[in-house]
């Protein structure tokens, strides 16, 4: 099969063919990417420096922000530079590398969201045992498990894809490399590979979604026994996380839980979860979290006083 693999470079299609629209998209998406890196980076620095943000919830939030930067950086820099390029290409090896890291950080984020839900479950349903159950050692193990889960998932995806022969055409119908658009270019039937990939991604997504929904049903049910002030405080800490979960899983379900197509709407939805969504997370967590906002004000207050 390897002997028929004479494609070494792929041509990437973009959202719009009009050069003027592409330049407008560049002007729009470059600030979005910079805001993603700066916003999530600010959360990482704030959580690392602030003594008031030492709880496990913020420990996980710091790692979530790190993953968001990495996840966005696997796609967006190449995407925005291609908007100004006349010929938009990527090597086959580069395409496989992008697929690996895109799925690696994507699944790591899913598992971190599950971990953060477990953290909220213990904090609200078992508050007296919280520090014993969610110890620093347990936090490190949960984060390491999330990274390991993402790595294993990505290795399986790439191992399924590497043996496929590519002998032409070499135009991938997407603005970045993903498995289904790449499978369409293979010079062989990819039905089995598609099933394996769907089972791999689907199992993780479905199980994670079931755990997330079940956990929040239990959390919301347990809040009936809390005081009004206790319910308000608990809901305020969960609201940001629930919002991020909905925004993350909504587009993913739309794209991956139905037959693939070449519709422009699919690419626009992909833009939301690869470009826009990583920028929204720091906004969501800071706007709805008083402790993070106070810690950021103190951090910038100290920095400004040193500069003076």
GROMACS .gro file of C-alpha atoms in nm, residues 2-307:
model
  306
    2UNK     CA    1   0.287   0.235   0.077
    3UNK     CA    2   0.408   0.208  -0.284
    4UNK     CA    3   0.092   0.379  -0.411
    5UNK     CA    4   0.132   0.666  -0.167
    6UNK     CA    5   0.263   0.932  -0.405
    7UNK     CA    6   0.097   1.231  -0.237
    8UNK     CA    7   0.338   1.422  -0.012
    9UNK     CA    8   0.161   1.760  -0.005
   10UNK     CA    9  -0.202   1.858   0.043
   11UNK     CA   10  -0.384   2.168  -0.074
   12UNK     CA   11  -0.611   2.322   0.189
   13UNK     CA   12  -0.938   2.492   0.101
   14UNK     CA   13  -1.051   2.794   0.302
   15UNK     CA   14  -1.386   2.922   0.420
   16UNK     CA   15  -1.426   3.171   0.137
   17UNK     CA   16  -1.257   3.194  -0.203
   18UNK     CA   17  -1.276   3.573  -0.237
   19UNK     CA   18  -0.931   3.721  -0.153
   20UNK     CA   19  -1.093   4.032  -0.003
   21UNK     CA   20  -1.304   3.820   0.232
   22UNK     CA   21  -0.995   3.619   0.326
   23UNK     CA   22  -0.809   3.937   0.421
   24UNK     CA   23  -1.110   4.050   0.625
   25UNK     CA   24  -1.109   3.714   0.805
   26UNK     CA   25  -0.738   3.759   0.878
   27UNK     CA   26  -0.806   4.100   1.036
   28UNK     CA   27  -1.088   3.942   1.241
   29UNK     CA   28  -0.927   3.618   1.356
   30UNK     CA   29  -0.574   3.738   1.435
   31UNK     CA   30  -0.692   3.952   1.732
   32UNK     CA   31  -0.915   3.663   1.844
   33UNK     CA   32  -0.616   3.428   1.857
   34UNK     CA   33  -0.402   3.686   2.038
   35UNK     CA   34  -0.686   3.739   2.288
   36UNK     CA   35  -0.701   3.361   2.339
   37UNK     CA   36  -0.332   3.338   2.421
   38UNK     CA   37  -0.328   3.652   2.640
   39UNK     CA   38  -0.655   3.575   2.820
   40UNK     CA   39  -0.574   3.213   2.902
   41UNK     CA   40  -0.214   3.307   2.981
   42UNK     CA   41  -0.339   3.568   3.228
   43UNK     CA   42  -0.550   3.303   3.403
   44UNK     CA   43  -0.247   3.069   3.425
   45UNK     CA   44  -0.031   3.345   3.576
   46UNK     CA   45  -0.305   3.457   3.815
   47UNK     CA   46  -0.372   3.104   3.942
   48UNK     CA   47   0.002   3.036   3.979
   49UNK     CA   48   0.081   3.358   4.168
   50UNK     CA   49  -0.231   3.434   4.375
   51UNK     CA   50  -0.241   3.278   4.721
   52UNK     CA   51  -0.621   3.314   4.729
   53UNK     CA   52  -0.659   3.074   4.435
   54UNK     CA   53  -0.500   2.765   4.587
   55UNK     CA   54  -0.808   2.542   4.583
   56UNK     CA   55  -0.823   2.242   4.345
   57UNK     CA   56  -1.089   2.416   4.133
   58UNK     CA   57  -0.838   2.683   4.028
   59UNK     CA   58  -0.560   2.427   3.992
   60UNK     CA   59  -0.772   2.254   3.726
   61UNK     CA   60  -0.871   2.588   3.574
   62UNK     CA   61  -0.505   2.675   3.520
   63UNK     CA   62  -0.445   2.352   3.332
   64UNK     CA   63  -0.765   2.400   3.131
   65UNK     CA   64  -0.636   2.740   3.018
   66UNK     CA   65  -0.301   2.584   2.922
   67UNK     CA   66  -0.479   2.321   2.714
   68UNK     CA   67  -0.691   2.591   2.549
   69UNK     CA   68  -0.377   2.774   2.432
   70UNK     CA   69  -0.225   2.452   2.296
   71UNK     CA   70  -0.553   2.339   2.136
   72UNK     CA   71  -0.606   2.669   1.956
   73UNK     CA   72  -0.240   2.686   1.850
   74UNK     CA   73  -0.259   2.354   1.663
   75UNK     CA   74  -0.500   2.506   1.408
   76UNK     CA   75  -0.531   2.884   1.425
   77UNK     CA   76  -0.176   3.008   1.340
   78UNK     CA   77  -0.170   2.797   1.022
   79UNK     CA   78  -0.529   2.898   0.943
   80UNK     CA   79  -0.472   3.273   0.969
   81UNK     CA   80  -0.143   3.266   0.776
   82UNK     CA   81  -0.314   3.066   0.498
   83UNK     CA   82  -0.568   3.347   0.467
   84UNK     CA   83  -0.290   3.565   0.320
   85UNK     CA   84  -0.115   3.290   0.122
   86UNK     CA   85  -0.181   3.242  -0.248
   87UNK     CA   86  -0.112   2.867  -0.231
   88UNK     CA   87  -0.238   2.702   0.087
   89UNK     CA   88  -0.055   2.374   0.137
   90UNK     CA   89   0.055   2.138   0.411
   91UNK     CA   90   0.274   1.829   0.390
   92UNK     CA   91   0.114   1.492   0.452
   93UNK     CA   92   0.337   1.444   0.758
   94UNK     CA   93   0.243   1.792   0.878
   95UNK     CA   94  -0.123   1.705   0.829
   96UNK     CA   95  -0.089   1.390   1.041
   97UNK     CA   96   0.097   1.589   1.307
   98UNK     CA   97  -0.181   1.848   1.317
   99UNK     CA   98  -0.442   1.572   1.350
  100UNK     CA   99  -0.248   1.415   1.637
  101UNK     CA  100  -0.215   1.734   1.843
  102UNK     CA  101  -0.567   1.855   1.759
  103UNK     CA  102  -0.720   1.537   1.898
  104UNK     CA  103  -0.465   1.516   2.180
  105UNK     CA  104  -0.552   1.856   2.323
  106UNK     CA  105  -0.923   1.824   2.236
  107UNK     CA  106  -0.968   1.501   2.431
  108UNK     CA  107  -0.746   1.627   2.712
  109UNK     CA  108  -0.983   1.923   2.743
  110UNK     CA  109  -1.286   1.692   2.752
  111UNK     CA  110  -1.130   1.485   3.030
  112UNK     CA  111  -1.033   1.798   3.224
  113UNK     CA  112  -1.394   1.918   3.204
  114UNK     CA  113  -1.500   1.582   3.350
  115UNK     CA  114  -1.238   1.619   3.626
  116UNK     CA  115  -1.364   1.970   3.706
  117UNK     CA  116  -1.719   1.835   3.728
  118UNK     CA  117  -1.602   1.569   3.974
  119UNK     CA  118  -1.432   1.843   4.176
  120UNK     CA  119  -1.760   2.040   4.194
  121UNK     CA  120  -1.952   1.723   4.286
  122UNK     CA  121  -1.725   1.652   4.584
  123UNK     CA  122  -1.718   2.018   4.692
  124UNK     CA  123  -2.098   2.048   4.695
  125UNK     CA  124  -2.215   1.697   4.786
  126UNK     CA  125  -1.934   1.603   5.028
  127UNK     CA  126  -1.799   1.935   5.158
  128UNK     CA  127  -1.668   1.797   5.490
  129UNK     CA  128  -1.445   1.545   5.312
  130UNK     CA  129  -1.347   1.771   5.020
  131UNK     CA  130  -0.985   1.839   5.110
  132UNK     CA  131  -0.924   1.473   5.194
  133UNK     CA  132  -1.076   1.343   4.870
  134UNK     CA  133  -0.937   1.611   4.638
  135UNK     CA  134  -0.585   1.629   4.780
  136UNK     CA  135  -0.296   1.777   4.584
  137UNK     CA  136  -0.173   1.428   4.501
  138UNK     CA  137  -0.517   1.336   4.365
  139UNK     CA  138  -0.524   1.662   4.165
  140UNK     CA  139  -0.191   1.577   4.003
  141UNK     CA  140  -0.310   1.224   3.922
  142UNK     CA  141  -0.635   1.350   3.766
  143UNK     CA  142  -0.451   1.604   3.549
  144UNK     CA  143  -0.191   1.345   3.447
  145UNK     CA  144  -0.472   1.102   3.364
  146UNK     CA  145  -0.636   1.363   3.141
  147UNK     CA  146  -0.313   1.418   2.947
  148UNK     CA  147  -0.254   1.042   2.922
  149UNK     CA  148  -0.609   0.982   2.799
  150UNK     CA  149  -0.569   1.246   2.528
  151UNK     CA  150  -0.235   1.095   2.423
  152UNK     CA  151  -0.371   0.739   2.395
  153UNK     CA  152  -0.672   0.860   2.197
  154UNK     CA  153  -0.455   1.053   1.949
  155UNK     CA  154  -0.208   0.767   1.905
  156UNK     CA  155  -0.498   0.536   1.813
  157UNK     CA  156  -0.635   0.789   1.562
  158UNK     CA  157  -0.299   0.836   1.390
  159UNK     CA  158  -0.215   0.464   1.386
  160UNK     CA  159  -0.539   0.403   1.196
  161UNK     CA  160  -0.457   0.678   0.945
  162UNK     CA  161  -0.084   0.627   0.875
  163UNK     CA  162  -0.117   0.301   0.673
  164UNK     CA  163  -0.372   0.454   0.431
  165UNK     CA  164  -0.246   0.511   0.071
  166UNK     CA  165  -0.285   0.856  -0.083
  167UNK     CA  166  -0.235   0.868  -0.460
  168UNK     CA  167  -0.449   1.172  -0.551
  169UNK     CA  168  -0.644   1.396  -0.551
  170UNK     CA  169  -0.465   1.605  -0.289
  171UNK     CA  170  -0.719   1.882  -0.211
  172UNK     CA  171  -0.854   1.849   0.143
  173UNK     CA  172  -1.201   1.998   0.184
  174UNK     CA  173  -1.135   2.183   0.508
  175UNK     CA  174  -0.931   2.473   0.644
  176UNK     CA  175  -0.729   2.236   0.865
  177UNK     CA  176  -0.648   1.866   0.874
  178UNK     CA  177  -0.906   1.639   1.031
  179UNK     CA  178  -0.970   1.268   0.993
  180UNK     CA  179  -1.290   1.257   0.788
  181UNK     CA  180  -1.176   1.507   0.519
  182UNK     CA  181  -0.843   1.321   0.497
  183UNK     CA  182  -1.015   0.982   0.465
  184UNK     CA  183  -1.195   1.109   0.154
  185UNK     CA  184  -0.856   1.142  -0.020
  186UNK     CA  185  -0.742   0.785   0.050
  187UNK     CA  186  -0.710   0.549  -0.248
  188UNK     CA  187  -0.894   0.272  -0.068
  189UNK     CA  188  -1.217   0.202   0.113
  190UNK     CA  189  -1.197   0.367   0.457
  191UNK     CA  190  -1.523   0.229   0.599
  192UNK     CA  191  -1.348   0.020   0.866
  193UNK     CA  192  -1.111   0.302   0.958
  194UNK     CA  193  -1.406   0.539   0.981
  195UNK     CA  194  -1.587   0.303   1.218
  196UNK     CA  195  -1.276   0.269   1.437
  197UNK     CA  196  -1.229   0.646   1.452
  198UNK     CA  197  -1.599   0.705   1.522
  199UNK     CA  198  -1.598   0.441   1.797
  200UNK     CA  199  -1.285   0.590   1.951
  201UNK     CA  200  -1.406   0.950   1.946
  202UNK     CA  201  -1.771   0.863   2.007
  203UNK     CA  202  -1.702   0.646   2.311
  204UNK     CA  203  -1.501   0.918   2.482
  205UNK     CA  204  -1.750   1.193   2.394
  206UNK     CA  205  -2.064   0.997   2.489
  207UNK     CA  206  -1.924   0.861   2.815
  208UNK     CA  207  -1.791   1.204   2.912
  209UNK     CA  208  -2.123   1.370   2.832
  210UNK     CA  209  -2.315   1.107   3.033
  211UNK     CA  210  -2.083   1.160   3.331
  212UNK     CA  211  -2.113   1.538   3.306
  213UNK     CA  212  -2.493   1.539   3.279
  214UNK     CA  213  -2.536   1.276   3.555
  215UNK     CA  214  -2.300   1.462   3.787
  216UNK     CA  215  -2.484   1.791   3.749
  217UNK     CA  216  -2.821   1.623   3.797
  218UNK     CA  217  -2.690   1.488   4.128
  219UNK     CA  218  -2.537   1.827   4.219
  220UNK     CA  219  -2.857   2.019   4.142
  221UNK     CA  220  -3.065   1.764   4.334
  222UNK     CA  221  -2.841   1.793   4.640
  223UNK     CA  222  -2.871   2.172   4.639
  224UNK     CA  223  -3.232   2.144   4.751
  225UNK     CA  224  -3.101   2.064   5.099
  226UNK     CA  225  -2.882   2.375   5.111
  227UNK     CA  226  -2.976   2.720   5.231
  228UNK     CA  227  -3.061   2.991   4.979
  229UNK     CA  228  -2.717   3.148   5.025
  230UNK     CA  229  -2.550   2.808   4.990
  231UNK     CA  230  -2.743   2.736   4.669
  232UNK     CA  231  -2.649   3.075   4.526
  233UNK     CA  232  -2.279   3.029   4.600
  234UNK     CA  233  -2.275   2.671   4.468
  235UNK     CA  234  -2.458   2.765   4.150
  236UNK     CA  235  -2.225   3.058   4.087
  237UNK     CA  236  -1.922   2.826   4.093
  238UNK     CA  237  -2.093   2.573   3.863
  239UNK     CA  238  -2.249   2.817   3.614
  240UNK     CA  239  -1.922   2.896   3.435
  241UNK     CA  240  -1.833   2.530   3.402
  242UNK     CA  241  -2.178   2.435   3.272
  243UNK     CA  242  -2.158   2.716   3.014
  244UNK     CA  243  -1.819   2.595   2.890
  245UNK     CA  244  -1.943   2.235   2.869
  246UNK     CA  245  -2.247   2.336   2.662
  247UNK     CA  246  -2.041   2.555   2.427
  248UNK     CA  247  -1.779   2.281   2.383
  249UNK     CA  248  -2.005   1.979   2.333
  250UNK     CA  249  -2.274   2.157   2.129
  251UNK     CA  250  -2.064   2.216   1.815
  252UNK     CA  251  -1.884   1.882   1.856
  253UNK     CA  252  -2.213   1.691   1.862
  254UNK     CA  253  -2.336   1.887   1.558
  255UNK     CA  254  -2.027   1.794   1.354
  256UNK     CA  255  -1.931   1.446   1.470
  257UNK     CA  256  -2.262   1.280   1.560
  258UNK     CA  257  -2.408   1.302   1.209
  259UNK     CA  258  -2.293   1.217   0.854
  260UNK     CA  259  -2.009   1.438   0.732
  261UNK     CA  260  -2.069   1.691   0.456
  262UNK     CA  261  -1.888   1.967   0.271
  263UNK     CA  262  -2.137   2.236   0.366
  264UNK     CA  263  -1.990   2.574   0.453
  265UNK     CA  264  -2.195   2.571   0.774
  266UNK     CA  265  -1.985   2.278   0.898
  267UNK     CA  266  -1.668   2.481   0.850
  268UNK     CA  267  -1.823   2.782   1.023
  269UNK     CA  268  -1.916   2.563   1.322
  270UNK     CA  269  -1.559   2.430   1.322
  271UNK     CA  270  -1.435   2.790   1.332
  272UNK     CA  271  -1.642   2.843   1.646
  273UNK     CA  272  -1.489   2.557   1.844
  274UNK     CA  273  -1.132   2.599   1.715
  275UNK     CA  274  -1.102   2.979   1.704
  276UNK     CA  275  -1.379   3.144   1.906
  277UNK     CA  276  -1.440   2.896   2.188
  278UNK     CA  277  -1.085   2.900   2.334
  279UNK     CA  278  -1.113   3.280   2.359
  280UNK     CA  279  -1.448   3.264   2.539
  281UNK     CA  280  -1.331   3.042   2.824
  282UNK     CA  281  -1.122   3.305   3.008
  283UNK     CA  282  -1.404   3.557   2.959
  284UNK     CA  283  -1.663   3.316   3.099
  285UNK     CA  284  -1.454   3.219   3.401
  286UNK     CA  285  -1.346   3.573   3.491
  287UNK     CA  286  -1.680   3.747   3.440
  288UNK     CA  287  -1.869   3.495   3.656
  289UNK     CA  288  -1.604   3.438   3.922
  290UNK     CA  289  -1.551   3.710   4.180
  291UNK     CA  290  -1.242   3.545   4.331
  292UNK     CA  291  -1.061   3.535   3.995
  293UNK     CA  292  -1.149   3.900   3.923
  294UNK     CA  293  -1.025   4.012   4.267
  295UNK     CA  294  -0.703   3.812   4.227
  296UNK     CA  295  -0.641   3.966   3.884
  297UNK     CA  296  -0.696   4.318   4.020
  298UNK     CA  297  -0.449   4.252   4.302
  299UNK     CA  298  -0.197   4.103   4.059
  300UNK     CA  299  -0.215   4.399   3.823
  301UNK     CA  300  -0.221   4.639   4.116
  302UNK     CA  301   0.110   4.500   4.244
  303UNK     CA  302   0.259   4.508   3.895
  304UNK     CA  303   0.159   4.871   3.838
  305UNK     CA  304   0.294   4.975   4.177
  306UNK     CA  305   0.631   4.815   4.098
  307UNK     CA  306   0.644   4.991   3.761
   0.00000   0.00000   0.00000
